[in-house]
Short mmCIF file of C-alpha atoms in Angstrom, two decimals:
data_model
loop_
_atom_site.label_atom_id
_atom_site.label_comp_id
_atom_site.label_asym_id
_atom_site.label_seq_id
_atom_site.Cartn_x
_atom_site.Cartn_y
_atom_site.Cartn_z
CA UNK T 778 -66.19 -0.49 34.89
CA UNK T 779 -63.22 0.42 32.82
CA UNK T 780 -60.94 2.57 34.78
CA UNK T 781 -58.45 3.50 32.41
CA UNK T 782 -58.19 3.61 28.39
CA UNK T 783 -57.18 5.82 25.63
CA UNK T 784 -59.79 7.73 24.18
CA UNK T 785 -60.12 8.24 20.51
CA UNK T 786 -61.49 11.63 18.77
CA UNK T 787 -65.24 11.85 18.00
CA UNK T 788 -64.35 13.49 14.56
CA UNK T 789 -61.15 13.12 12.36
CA UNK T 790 -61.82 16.44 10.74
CA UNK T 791 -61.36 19.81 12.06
CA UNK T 792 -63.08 22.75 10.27
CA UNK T 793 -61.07 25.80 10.42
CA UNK T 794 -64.11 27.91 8.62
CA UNK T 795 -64.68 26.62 5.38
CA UNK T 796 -61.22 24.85 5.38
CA UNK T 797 -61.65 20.74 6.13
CA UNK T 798 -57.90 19.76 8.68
CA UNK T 799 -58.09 16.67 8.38
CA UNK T 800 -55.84 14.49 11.12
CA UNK T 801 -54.50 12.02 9.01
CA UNK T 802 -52.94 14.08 6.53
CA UNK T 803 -51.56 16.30 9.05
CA UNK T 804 -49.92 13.55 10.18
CA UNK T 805 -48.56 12.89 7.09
CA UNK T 806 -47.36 16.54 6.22
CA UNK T 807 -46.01 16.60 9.66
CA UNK T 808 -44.13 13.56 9.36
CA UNK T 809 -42.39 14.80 5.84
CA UNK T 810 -41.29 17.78 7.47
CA UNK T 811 -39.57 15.97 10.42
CA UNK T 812 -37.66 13.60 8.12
CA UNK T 813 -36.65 16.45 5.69
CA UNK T 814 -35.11 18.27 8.88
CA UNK T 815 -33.57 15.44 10.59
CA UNK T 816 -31.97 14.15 6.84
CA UNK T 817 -31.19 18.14 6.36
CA UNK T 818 -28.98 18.29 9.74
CA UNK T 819 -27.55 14.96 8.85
CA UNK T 820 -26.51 15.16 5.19
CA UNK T 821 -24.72 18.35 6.18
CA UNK T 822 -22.64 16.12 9.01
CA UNK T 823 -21.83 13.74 6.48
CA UNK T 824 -20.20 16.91 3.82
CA UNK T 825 -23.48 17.40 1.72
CA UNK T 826 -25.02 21.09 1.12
CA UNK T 827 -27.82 22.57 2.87
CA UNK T 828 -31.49 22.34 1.09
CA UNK T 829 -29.94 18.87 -0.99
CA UNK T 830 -32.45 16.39 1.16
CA UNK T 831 -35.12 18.96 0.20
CA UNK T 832 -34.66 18.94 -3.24
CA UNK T 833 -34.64 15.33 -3.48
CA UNK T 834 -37.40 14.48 -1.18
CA UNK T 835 -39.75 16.95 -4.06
CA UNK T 836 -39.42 13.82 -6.26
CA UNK T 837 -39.31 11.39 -3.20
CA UNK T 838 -43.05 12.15 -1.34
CA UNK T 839 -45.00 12.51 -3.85
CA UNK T 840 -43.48 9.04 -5.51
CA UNK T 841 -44.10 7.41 -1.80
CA UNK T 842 -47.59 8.78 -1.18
CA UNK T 843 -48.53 6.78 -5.00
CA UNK T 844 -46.80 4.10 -4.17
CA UNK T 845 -48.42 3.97 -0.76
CA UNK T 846 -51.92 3.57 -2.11
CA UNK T 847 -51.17 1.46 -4.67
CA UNK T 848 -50.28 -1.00 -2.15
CA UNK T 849 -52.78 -0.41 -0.12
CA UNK T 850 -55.43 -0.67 -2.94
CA UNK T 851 -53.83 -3.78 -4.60
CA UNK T 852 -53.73 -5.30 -1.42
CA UNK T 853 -57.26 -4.47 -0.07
CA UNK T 854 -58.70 -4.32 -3.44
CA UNK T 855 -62.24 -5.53 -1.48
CA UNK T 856 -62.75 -2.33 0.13
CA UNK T 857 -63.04 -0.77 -3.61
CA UNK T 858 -63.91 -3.21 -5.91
CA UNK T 859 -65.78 -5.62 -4.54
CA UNK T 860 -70.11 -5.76 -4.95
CA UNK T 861 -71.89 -2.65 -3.27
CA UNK T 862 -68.43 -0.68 -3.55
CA UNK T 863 -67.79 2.46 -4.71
CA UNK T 864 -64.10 2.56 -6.57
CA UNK T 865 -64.02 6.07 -6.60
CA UNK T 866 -63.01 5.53 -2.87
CA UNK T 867 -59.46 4.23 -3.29
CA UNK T 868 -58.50 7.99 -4.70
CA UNK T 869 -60.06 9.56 -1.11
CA UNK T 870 -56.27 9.08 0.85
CA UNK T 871 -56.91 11.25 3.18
CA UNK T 872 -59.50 8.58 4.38
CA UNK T 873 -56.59 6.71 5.04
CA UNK T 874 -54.90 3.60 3.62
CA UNK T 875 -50.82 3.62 3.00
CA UNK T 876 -48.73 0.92 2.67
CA UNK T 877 -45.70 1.38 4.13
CA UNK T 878 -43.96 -1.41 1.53
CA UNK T 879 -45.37 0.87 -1.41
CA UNK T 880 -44.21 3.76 0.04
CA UNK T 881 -40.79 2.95 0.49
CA UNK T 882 -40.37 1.34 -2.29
CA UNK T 883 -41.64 3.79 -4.93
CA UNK T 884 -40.41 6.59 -2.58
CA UNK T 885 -37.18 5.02 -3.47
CA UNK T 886 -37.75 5.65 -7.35
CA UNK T 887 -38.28 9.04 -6.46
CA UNK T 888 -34.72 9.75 -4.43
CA UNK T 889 -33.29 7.73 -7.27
CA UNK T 890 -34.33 9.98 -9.74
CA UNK T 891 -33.27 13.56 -7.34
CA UNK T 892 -30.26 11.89 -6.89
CA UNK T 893 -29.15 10.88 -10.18
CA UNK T 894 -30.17 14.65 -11.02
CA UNK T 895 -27.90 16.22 -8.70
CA UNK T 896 -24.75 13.36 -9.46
CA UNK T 897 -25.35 12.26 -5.63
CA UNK T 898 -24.90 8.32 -4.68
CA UNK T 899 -28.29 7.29 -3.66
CA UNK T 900 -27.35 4.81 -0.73
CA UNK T 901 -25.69 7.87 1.34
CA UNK T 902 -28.19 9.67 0.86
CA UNK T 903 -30.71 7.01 2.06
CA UNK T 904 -28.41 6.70 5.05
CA UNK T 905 -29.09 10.48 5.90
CA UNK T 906 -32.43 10.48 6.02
CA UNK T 907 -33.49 6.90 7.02
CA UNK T 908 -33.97 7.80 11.43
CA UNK T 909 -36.25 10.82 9.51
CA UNK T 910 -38.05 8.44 8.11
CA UNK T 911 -38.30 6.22 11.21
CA UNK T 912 -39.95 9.37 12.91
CA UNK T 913 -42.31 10.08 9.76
CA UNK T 914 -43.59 6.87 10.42
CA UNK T 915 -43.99 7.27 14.24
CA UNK T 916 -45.95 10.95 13.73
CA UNK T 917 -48.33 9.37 10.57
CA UNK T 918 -49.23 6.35 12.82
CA UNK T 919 -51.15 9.09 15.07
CA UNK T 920 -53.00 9.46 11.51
CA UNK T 921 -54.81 6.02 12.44
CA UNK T 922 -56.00 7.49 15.54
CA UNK T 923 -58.23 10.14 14.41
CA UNK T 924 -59.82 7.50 11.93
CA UNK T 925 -59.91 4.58 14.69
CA UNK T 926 -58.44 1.91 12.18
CA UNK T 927 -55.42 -0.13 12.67
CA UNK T 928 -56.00 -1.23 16.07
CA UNK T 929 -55.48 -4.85 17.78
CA UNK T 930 -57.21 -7.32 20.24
CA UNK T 931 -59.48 -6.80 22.35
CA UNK T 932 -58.07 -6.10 25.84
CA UNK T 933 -58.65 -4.60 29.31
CA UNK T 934 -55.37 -2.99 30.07
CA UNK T 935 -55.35 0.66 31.56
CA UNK T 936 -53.74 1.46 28.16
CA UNK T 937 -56.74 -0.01 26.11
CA UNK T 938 -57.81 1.95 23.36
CA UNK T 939 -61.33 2.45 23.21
CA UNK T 940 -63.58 2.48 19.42
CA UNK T 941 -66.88 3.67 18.85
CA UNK T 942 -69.51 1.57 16.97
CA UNK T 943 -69.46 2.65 13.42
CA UNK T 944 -70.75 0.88 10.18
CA UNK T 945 -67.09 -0.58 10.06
CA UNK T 946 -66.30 -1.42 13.58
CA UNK T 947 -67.57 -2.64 16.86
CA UNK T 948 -67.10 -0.30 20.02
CA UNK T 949 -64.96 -1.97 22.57
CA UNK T 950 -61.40 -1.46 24.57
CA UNK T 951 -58.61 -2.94 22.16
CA UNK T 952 -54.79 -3.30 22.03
CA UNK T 953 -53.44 0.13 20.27
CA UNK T 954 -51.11 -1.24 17.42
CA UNK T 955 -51.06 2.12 16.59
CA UNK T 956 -49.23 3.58 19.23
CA UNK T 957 -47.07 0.42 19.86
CA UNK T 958 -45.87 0.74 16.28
CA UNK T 959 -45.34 4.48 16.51
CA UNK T 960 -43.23 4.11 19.72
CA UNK T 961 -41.31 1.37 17.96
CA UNK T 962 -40.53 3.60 14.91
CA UNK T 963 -39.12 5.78 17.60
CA UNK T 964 -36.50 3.34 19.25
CA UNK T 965 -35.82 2.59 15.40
CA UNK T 966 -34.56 6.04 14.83
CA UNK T 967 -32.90 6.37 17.54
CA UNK T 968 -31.26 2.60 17.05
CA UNK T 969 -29.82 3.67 13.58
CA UNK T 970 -28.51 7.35 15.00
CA UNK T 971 -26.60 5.72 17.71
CA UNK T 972 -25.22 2.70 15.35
CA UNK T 973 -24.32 5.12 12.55
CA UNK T 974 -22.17 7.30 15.21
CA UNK T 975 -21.02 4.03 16.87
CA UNK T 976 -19.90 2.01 13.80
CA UNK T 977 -20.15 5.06 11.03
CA UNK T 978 -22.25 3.08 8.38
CA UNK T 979 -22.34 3.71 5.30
CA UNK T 980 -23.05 3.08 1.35
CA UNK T 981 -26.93 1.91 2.73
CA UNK T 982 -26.17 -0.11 5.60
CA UNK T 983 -27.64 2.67 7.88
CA UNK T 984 -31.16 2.79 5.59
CA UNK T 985 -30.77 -0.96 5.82
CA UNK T 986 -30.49 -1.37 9.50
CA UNK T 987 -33.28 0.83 9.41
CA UNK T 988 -35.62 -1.62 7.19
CA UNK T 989 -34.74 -4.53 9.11
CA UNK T 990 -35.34 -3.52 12.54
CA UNK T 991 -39.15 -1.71 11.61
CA UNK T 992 -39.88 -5.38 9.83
CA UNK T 993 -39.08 -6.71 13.34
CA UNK T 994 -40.87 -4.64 15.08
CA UNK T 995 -43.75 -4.62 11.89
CA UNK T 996 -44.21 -8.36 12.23
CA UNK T 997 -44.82 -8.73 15.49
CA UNK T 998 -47.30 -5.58 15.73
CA UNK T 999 -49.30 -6.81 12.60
CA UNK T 1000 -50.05 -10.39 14.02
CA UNK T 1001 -52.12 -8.71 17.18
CA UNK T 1002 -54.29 -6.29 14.71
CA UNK T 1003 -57.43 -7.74 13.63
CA UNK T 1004 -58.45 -5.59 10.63
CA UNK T 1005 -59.48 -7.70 7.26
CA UNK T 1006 -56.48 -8.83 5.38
CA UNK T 1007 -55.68 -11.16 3.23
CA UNK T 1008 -53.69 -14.62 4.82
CA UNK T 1009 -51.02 -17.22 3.12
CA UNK T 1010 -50.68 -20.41 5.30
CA UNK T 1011 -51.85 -18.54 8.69
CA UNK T 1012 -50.14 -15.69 8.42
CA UNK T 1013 -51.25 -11.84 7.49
CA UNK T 1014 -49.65 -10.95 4.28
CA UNK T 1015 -48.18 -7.92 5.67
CA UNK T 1016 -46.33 -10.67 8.27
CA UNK T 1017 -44.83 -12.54 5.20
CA UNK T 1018 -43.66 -9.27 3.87
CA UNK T 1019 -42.06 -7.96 6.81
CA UNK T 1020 -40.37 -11.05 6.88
CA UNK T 1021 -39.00 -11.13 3.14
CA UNK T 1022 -37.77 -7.58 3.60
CA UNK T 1023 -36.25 -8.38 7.24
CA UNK T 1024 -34.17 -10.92 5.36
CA UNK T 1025 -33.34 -8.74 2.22
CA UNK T 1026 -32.10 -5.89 4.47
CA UNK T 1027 -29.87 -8.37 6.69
CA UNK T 1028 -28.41 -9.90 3.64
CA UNK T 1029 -27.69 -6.24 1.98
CA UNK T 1030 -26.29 -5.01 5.43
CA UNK T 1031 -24.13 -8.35 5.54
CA UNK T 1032 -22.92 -8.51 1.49
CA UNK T 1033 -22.13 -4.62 1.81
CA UNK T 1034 -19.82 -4.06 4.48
CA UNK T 1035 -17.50 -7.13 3.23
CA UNK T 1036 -17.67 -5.50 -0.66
CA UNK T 1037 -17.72 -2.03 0.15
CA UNK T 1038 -16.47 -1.38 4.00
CA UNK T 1039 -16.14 1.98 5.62
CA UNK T 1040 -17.97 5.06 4.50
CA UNK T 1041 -18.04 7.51 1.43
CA UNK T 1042 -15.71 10.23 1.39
CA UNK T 1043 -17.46 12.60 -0.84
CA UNK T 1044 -21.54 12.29 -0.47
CA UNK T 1045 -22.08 15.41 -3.30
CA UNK T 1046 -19.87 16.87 -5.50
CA UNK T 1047 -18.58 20.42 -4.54
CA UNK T 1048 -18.60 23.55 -6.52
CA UNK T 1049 -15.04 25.36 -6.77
CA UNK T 1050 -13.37 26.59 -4.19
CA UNK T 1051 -12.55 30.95 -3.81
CA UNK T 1052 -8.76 31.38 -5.09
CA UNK T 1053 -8.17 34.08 -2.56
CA UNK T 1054 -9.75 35.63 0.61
CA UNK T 1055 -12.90 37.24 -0.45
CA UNK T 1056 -12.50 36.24 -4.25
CA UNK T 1057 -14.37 33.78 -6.93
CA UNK T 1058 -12.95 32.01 -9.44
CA UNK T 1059 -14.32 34.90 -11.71
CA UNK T 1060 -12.89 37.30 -10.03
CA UNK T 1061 -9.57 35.43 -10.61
CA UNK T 1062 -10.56 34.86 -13.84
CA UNK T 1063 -10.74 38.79 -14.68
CA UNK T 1064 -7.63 39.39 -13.13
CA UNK T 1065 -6.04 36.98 -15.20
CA UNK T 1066 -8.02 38.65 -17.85
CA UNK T 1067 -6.97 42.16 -17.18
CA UNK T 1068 -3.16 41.17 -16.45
CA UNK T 1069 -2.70 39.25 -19.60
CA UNK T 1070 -3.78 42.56 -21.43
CA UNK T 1071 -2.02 44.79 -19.92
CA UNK T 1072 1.14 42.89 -21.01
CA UNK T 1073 -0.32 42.90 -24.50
CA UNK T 1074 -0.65 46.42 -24.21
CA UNK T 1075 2.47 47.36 -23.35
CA UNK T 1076 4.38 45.16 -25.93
CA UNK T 1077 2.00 46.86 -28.24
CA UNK T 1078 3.20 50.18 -27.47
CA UNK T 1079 7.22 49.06 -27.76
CA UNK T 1080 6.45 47.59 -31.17
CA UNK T 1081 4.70 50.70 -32.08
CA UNK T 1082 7.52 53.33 -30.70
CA UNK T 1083 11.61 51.23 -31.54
CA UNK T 1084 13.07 54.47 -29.87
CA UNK T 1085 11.18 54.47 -26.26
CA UNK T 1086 12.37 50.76 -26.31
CA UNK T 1087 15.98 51.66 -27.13
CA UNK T 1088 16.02 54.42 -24.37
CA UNK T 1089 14.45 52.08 -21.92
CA UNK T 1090 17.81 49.27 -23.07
CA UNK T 1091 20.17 52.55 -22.25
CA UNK T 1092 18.68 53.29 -18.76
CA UNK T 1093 19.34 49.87 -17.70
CA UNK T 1094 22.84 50.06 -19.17
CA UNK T 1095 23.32 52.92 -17.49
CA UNK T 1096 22.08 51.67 -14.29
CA UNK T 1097 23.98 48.59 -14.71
CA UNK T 1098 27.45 50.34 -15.72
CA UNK T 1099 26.72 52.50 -12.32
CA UNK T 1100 26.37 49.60 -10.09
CA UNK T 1101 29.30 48.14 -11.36
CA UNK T 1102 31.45 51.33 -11.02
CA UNK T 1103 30.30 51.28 -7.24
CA UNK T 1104 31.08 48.20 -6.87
CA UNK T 1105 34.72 48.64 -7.81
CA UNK T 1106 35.03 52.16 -5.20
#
């Protein structure tokens, strides 16, 4: 008798009328609004503007959530393509199916493009919002719990997750990779806040750290799960990708603090500055504006009238010969 597991939902969908919530893609949507708001608070610590991480992250998700498939399809093109399948299926994402690797990496494209727009460095920006993403991932992994996928072993520990019998599965208690991944996303965040405060990374090495230690974490979690994949000598393709990257990210983290050491200074450019104490740099402009014709105005008039500007030459004679006389009493 099984004392203890974790129980997964009966349904994945919940109807709110006619309206279809599904619990993967809130997942999702909650996980893009958690990374926006953590990047938010920290691109305005590091001198950027508030709403910048939004703007960017327009181009960024929906970039990531096509690259995501595409991985996911190209790697488990089976599940679509093979005899008896139904290819319409790999455009039904809300069935689930991301890959991580696409994700980032097309999610990338995205920020590149938001950033180039708004003349901001992409690797500081990357550093803002990589915990966020950490977290993303940690919330989105509860996605694979309302469609009991993704899960490990079997196993009879009190934290066992337990799968009904479906036309895909088998019921039983197994390991939940799930869960183990989505706490490890959170010690990743968390790693990369305290190491960015501790050793104030910067120019990528923050996002970079944050690659390398989910590909630690990644490798070790995909080994116990024992959905279909594909295998090179052994090993889970998604192992032998979280090891490539691992290496990549060490290597970048490595190469860029002995080229470019330290932090930026300036993370987006600035607009000008207020001259004075409750006025813009039009309203300096207009006073400049106003002043310079004013002068105009009046050397108009003296051009115009000799004989006002001859009397105004004997009152400061006169003024001047009095001064002096006063001077001599």
């Amino acid at each position: 008798m099984d004392l203890a597991y974790i129980p997964s939902p009966s349904t994945g969908v919940i109807h709110l009328g006619p309206i279809p919530l599904r619990g993967y893609a809130f997942c999702i949507i909650l996980g893009v609004f958690v990374a926006v708001w953590l990047g938010n608070k920290r691109w305005i610590a590091r001198g950027g503007t508030a709403g910048t991480v939004a703007d960017i992250a327009v181009w960024a998700v929906p970039f990531g959530l096509v690259g995501g498939r595409l991985y996911h399809v190209i790697t488990d093109y089976q599940l679509y393509f093979s005899e008896g399948e139904n290819w319409v299926d790999a455009f039904k994402i809300w069935e689930g199916g991301l890959g991580i690797w696409g994700a980032i990496a097309f999610g990338a494209v995205g920020a590149w493009i938001g950033c180039r727009r708004r003349g901001i460095p992409l690797p500081a920006y990357a550093d803002a919002i990589a915990p966020g993403i950490a977290l993303a991932q940690a919330i989105g992994r509860w996605g694979n719990w309302f469609n009991q996928e993704l899960y490990g072993k079997p196993t009879d520990l009190p934290w066992a997750l337990k799968i009904t019998e479906s036309a895909n599965r088998e019921a039983g208690l197994y390991h939940p990779t799930f869960l183990y991944e989505s706490l490890w996303c959170v010690g990743v965040a968390f790693l990369v806040i305290w190491a960015d405060r501790r050793f104030e990374l910067g120019h990528g090495r923050a996002f970079a750290l944050y690659v390398a230690a989910y590909c630690a974490g990644r490798g070790w979690i995909e080994y116990m799960r024992v959905d279909e994949a594909h295998h090179i000598l052994g090993l889970r393709l998604n192992v032998w990708t979280a090891i490539i990257v691992f290496v990549l990210a060490v290597v970048y983290m490595v190469v860029s603090a002995r080229v470019r050491p330290g932090r930026e200074e300036i993370v987006e450019p600035r607009s000008r500055k207020p001259v004075e104490t409750g006025k813009t740099d039009d309203d300096a402009e207009d006073a400049a504006d106003a002043g310079t014709g004013k002068a105009a105005s009046d050397a108009s008039d003296d051009a115009a009238d000799p004989d006002d500007a001859g009397d105004s030459h004997d009152v400061e004679n006169g003024a001047g010969n009095g001064a002096g006389s006063a001077a001599k009493g």
